[in-house]
mmCIF file of C-alpha atoms in Angstrom:
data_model
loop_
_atom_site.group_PDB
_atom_site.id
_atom_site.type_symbol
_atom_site.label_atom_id
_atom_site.label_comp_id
_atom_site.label_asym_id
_atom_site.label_seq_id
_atom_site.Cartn_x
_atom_site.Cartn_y
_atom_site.Cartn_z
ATOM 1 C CA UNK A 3 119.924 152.848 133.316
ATOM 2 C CA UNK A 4 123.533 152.643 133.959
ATOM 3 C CA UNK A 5 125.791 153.593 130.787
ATOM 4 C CA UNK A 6 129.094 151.412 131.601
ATOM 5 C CA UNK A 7 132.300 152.955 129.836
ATOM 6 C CA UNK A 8 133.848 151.072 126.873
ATOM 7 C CA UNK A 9 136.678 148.627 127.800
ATOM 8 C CA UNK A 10 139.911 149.067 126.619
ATOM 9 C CA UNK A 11 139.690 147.759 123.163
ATOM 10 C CA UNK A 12 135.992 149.563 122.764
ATOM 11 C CA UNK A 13 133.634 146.543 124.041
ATOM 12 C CA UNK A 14 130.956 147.218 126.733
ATOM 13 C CA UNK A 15 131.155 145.352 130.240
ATOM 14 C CA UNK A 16 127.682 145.384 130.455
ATOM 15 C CA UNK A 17 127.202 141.253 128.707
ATOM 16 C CA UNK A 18 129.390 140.569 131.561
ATOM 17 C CA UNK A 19 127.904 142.043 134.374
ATOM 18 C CA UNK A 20 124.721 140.763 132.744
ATOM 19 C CA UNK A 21 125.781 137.144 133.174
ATOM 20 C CA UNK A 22 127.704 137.794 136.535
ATOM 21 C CA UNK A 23 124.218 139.006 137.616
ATOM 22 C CA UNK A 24 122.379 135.624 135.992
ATOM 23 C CA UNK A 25 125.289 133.723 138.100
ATOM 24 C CA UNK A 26 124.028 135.517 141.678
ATOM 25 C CA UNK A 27 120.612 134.967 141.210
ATOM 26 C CA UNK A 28 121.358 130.997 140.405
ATOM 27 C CA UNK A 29 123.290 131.065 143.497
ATOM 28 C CA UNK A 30 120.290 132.907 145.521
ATOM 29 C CA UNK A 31 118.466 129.958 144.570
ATOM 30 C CA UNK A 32 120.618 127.113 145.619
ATOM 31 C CA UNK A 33 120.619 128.440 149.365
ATOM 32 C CA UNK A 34 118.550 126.400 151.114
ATOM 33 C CA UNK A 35 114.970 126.973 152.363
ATOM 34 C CA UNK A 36 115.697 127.328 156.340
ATOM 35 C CA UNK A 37 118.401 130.035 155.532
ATOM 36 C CA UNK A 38 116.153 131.889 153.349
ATOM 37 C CA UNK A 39 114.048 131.924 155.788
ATOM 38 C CA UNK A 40 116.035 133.395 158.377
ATOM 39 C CA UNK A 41 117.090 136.369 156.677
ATOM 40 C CA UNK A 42 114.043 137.291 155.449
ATOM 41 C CA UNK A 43 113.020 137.196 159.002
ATOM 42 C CA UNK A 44 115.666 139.185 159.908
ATOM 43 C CA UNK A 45 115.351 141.720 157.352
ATOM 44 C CA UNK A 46 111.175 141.444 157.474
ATOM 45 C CA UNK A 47 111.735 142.382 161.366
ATOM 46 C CA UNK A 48 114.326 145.315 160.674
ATOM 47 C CA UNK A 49 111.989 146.859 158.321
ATOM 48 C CA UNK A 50 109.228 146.814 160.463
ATOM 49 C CA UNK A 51 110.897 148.022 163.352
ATOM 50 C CA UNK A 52 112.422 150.692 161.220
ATOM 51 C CA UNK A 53 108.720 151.732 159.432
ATOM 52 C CA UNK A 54 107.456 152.211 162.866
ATOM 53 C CA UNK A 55 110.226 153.826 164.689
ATOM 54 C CA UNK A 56 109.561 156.193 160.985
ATOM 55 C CA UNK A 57 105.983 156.691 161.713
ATOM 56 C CA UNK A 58 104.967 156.647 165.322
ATOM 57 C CA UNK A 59 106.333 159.879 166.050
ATOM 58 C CA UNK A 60 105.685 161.877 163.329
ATOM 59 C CA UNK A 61 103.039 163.944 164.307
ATOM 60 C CA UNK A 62 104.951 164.803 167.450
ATOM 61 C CA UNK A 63 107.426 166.195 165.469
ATOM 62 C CA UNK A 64 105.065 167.932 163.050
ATOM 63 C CA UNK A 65 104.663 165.635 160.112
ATOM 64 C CA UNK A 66 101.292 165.578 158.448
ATOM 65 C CA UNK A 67 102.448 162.472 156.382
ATOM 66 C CA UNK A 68 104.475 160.539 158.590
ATOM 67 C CA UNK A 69 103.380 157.735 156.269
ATOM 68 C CA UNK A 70 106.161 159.017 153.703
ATOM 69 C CA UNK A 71 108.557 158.363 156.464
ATOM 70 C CA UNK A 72 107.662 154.340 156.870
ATOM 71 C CA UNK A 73 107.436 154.054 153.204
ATOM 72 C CA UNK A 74 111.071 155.473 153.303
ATOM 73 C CA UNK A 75 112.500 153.361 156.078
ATOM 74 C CA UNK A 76 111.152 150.087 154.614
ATOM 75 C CA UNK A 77 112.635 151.369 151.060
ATOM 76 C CA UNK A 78 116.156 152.070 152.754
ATOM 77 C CA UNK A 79 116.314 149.056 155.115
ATOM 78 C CA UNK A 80 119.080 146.590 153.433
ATOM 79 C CA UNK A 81 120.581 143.291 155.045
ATOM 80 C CA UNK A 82 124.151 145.058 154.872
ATOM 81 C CA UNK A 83 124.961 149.033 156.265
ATOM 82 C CA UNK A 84 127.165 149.785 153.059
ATOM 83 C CA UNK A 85 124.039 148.915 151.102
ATOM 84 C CA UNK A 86 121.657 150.649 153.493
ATOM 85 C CA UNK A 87 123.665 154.369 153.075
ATOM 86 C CA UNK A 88 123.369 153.870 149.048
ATOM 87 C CA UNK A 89 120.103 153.501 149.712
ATOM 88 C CA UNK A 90 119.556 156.241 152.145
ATOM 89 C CA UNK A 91 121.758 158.580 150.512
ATOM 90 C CA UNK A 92 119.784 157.956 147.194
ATOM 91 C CA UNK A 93 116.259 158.490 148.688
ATOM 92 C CA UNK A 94 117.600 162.026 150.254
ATOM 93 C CA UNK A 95 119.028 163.632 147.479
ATOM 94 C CA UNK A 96 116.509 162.059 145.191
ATOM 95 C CA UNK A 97 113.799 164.062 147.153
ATOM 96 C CA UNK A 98 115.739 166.777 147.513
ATOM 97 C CA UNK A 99 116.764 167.311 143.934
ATOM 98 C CA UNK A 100 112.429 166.086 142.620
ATOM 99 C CA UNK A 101 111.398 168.616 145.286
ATOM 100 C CA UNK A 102 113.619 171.599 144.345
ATOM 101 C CA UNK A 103 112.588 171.423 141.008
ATOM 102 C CA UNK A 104 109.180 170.791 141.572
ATOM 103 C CA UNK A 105 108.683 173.909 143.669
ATOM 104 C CA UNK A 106 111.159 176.002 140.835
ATOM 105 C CA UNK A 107 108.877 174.594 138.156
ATOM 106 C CA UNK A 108 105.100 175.391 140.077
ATOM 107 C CA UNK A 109 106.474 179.033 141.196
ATOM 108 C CA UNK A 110 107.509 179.857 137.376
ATOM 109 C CA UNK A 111 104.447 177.753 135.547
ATOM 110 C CA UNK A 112 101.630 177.020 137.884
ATOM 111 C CA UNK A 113 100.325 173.758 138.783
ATOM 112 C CA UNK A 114 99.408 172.132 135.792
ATOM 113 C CA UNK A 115 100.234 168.718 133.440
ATOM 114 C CA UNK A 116 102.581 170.231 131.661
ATOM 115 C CA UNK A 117 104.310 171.593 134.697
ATOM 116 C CA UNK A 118 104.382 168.236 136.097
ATOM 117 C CA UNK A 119 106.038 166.753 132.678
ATOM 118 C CA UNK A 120 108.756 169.326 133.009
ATOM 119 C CA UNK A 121 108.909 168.816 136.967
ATOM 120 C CA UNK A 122 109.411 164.968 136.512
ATOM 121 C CA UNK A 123 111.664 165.266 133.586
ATOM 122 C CA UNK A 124 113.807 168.038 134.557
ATOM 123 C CA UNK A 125 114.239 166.115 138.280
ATOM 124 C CA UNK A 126 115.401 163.269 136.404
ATOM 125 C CA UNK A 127 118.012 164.325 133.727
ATOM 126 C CA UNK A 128 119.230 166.642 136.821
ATOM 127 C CA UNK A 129 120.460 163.329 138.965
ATOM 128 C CA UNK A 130 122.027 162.372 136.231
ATOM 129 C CA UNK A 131 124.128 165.895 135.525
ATOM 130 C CA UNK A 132 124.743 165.941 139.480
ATOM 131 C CA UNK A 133 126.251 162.337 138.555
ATOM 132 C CA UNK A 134 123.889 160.458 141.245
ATOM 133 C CA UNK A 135 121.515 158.740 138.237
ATOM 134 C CA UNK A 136 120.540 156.333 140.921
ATOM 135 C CA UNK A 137 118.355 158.967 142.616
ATOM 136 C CA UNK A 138 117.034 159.973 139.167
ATOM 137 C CA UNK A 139 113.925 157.860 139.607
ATOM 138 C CA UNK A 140 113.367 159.208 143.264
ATOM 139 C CA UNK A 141 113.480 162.655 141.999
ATOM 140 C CA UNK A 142 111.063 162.350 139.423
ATOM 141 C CA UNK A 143 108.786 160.146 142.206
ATOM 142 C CA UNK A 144 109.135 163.132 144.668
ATOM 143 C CA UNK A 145 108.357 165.756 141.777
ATOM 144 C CA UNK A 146 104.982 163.999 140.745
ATOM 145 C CA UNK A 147 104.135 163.953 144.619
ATOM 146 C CA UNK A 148 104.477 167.633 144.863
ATOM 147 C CA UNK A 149 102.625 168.129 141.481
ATOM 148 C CA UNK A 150 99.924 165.574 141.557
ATOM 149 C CA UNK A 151 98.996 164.821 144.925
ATOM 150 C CA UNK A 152 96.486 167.075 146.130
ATOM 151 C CA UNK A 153 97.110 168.899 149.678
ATOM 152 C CA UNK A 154 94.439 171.741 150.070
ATOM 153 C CA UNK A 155 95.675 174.807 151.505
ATOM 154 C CA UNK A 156 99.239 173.825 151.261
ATOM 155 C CA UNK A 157 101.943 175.663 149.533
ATOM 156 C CA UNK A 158 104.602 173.855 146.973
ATOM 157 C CA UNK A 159 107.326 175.243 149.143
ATOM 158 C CA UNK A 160 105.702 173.895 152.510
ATOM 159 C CA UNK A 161 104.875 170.797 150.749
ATOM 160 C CA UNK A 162 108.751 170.476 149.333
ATOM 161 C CA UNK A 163 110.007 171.039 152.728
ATOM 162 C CA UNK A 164 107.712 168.615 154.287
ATOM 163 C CA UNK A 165 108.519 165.524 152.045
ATOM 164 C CA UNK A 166 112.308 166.117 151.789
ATOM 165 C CA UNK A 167 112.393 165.815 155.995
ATOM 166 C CA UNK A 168 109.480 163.214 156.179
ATOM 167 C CA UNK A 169 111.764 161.686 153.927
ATOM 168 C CA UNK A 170 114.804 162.474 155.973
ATOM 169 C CA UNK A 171 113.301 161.383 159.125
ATOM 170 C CA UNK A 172 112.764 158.292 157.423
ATOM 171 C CA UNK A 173 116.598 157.635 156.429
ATOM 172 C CA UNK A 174 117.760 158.601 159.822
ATOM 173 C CA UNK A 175 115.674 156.039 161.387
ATOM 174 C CA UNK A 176 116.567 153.158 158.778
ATOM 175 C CA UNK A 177 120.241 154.264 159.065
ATOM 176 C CA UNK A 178 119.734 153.578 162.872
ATOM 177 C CA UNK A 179 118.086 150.396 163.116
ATOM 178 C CA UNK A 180 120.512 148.659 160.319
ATOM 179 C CA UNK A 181 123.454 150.211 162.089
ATOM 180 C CA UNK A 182 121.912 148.831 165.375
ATOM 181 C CA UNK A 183 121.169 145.022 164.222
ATOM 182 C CA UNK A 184 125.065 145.161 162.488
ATOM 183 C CA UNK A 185 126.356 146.260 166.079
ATOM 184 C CA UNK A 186 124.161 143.266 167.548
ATOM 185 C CA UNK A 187 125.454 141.082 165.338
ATOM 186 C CA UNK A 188 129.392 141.468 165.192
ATOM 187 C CA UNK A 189 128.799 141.064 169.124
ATOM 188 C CA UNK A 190 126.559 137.736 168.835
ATOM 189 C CA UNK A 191 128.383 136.058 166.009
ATOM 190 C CA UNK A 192 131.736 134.502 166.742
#
């Protein structure tokens, strides 16, 4: 959750954003059916290109999970770029910050609950001191995967390194194909 900063005069934005937010969604809904329809076309048919141009070569380039990459490319894929690179740059440091602290945590504690509490926690209120809180939830998602998931005869370490480039591989590729379709697009459209 976003704190917003007092206005001059001490009141909170946040009842107006609130009903600014209330105003986009009623305007979401007044666009008709057919153009609904193509965006979500659109942006079902970016996703999917960019969750399999995530996945199909991962295991050429030596990713045992390549699904983490597709999850990651459908997760980043937006219908604008500016959009997209929140996104992406959210998902990388988000790993990056869960899986530090994950491995910091198992290679001080052990593997166990309350190192995963600690892991997930500690991954969390750090996003927020590095002043990127909209990672925070990433960082605690990439801690529990290093803490809970089981991979036999794999180290924390190998396991951080492998997520935080599956993941990688994943924003590179989403990065690409929205950059791609926005090219396409400024070309096509008058």
């Amino acid at each position: 959750m976003i704190r917003l900063a007092p206005e001059p005069g001490g009141r909170r934005e946040s009842g107006r954003i609130r009903r600014l937010r209330q105003m986009l969604r009623d305007l979401g809904k007044r666009v008709p059916v057919s153009q609904r329809f193509r965006d979500g076309l659109e942006h079902a048919a970016m996703s999917t290109v960019a969750a399999l141009a995530a996945y199909l070569p991962t295991q050429a380039l030596g990713l045992r999970e390549g699904f983490w990459a597709a999850i990651t490319a459908i997760s980043v894929v937006q219908s604008e770029f500016g959009a997209t690179r929140t996104t992406a740059r959210d998902q990388f440091v988000g790993a990056a910050i869960g899986g530090v602290i994950g491995v910091a945590v198992v290679l001080v504690t052990g593997q166990t609950l309350l190192s995963y509490a600690l892991s997930a926690g500690l991954s969390v209120l750090c996003a927020w001191l590095f002043n990127v809180a909209s990672a925070a939830r990433l960082a605690g998602i990439t801690a529990t995967i290093i803490l809970l998931v089981p991979h036999p005869g794999t180290s924390a370490q190998h396991m951080m390194l492998s997520r935080v480039t599956e993941v990688s591989w994943g924003v590179t590729v989403a990065i690409a194909i929205v950059w791609l379709v926005a090219r396409l697009d400024r070309r096509t459209r008058p």
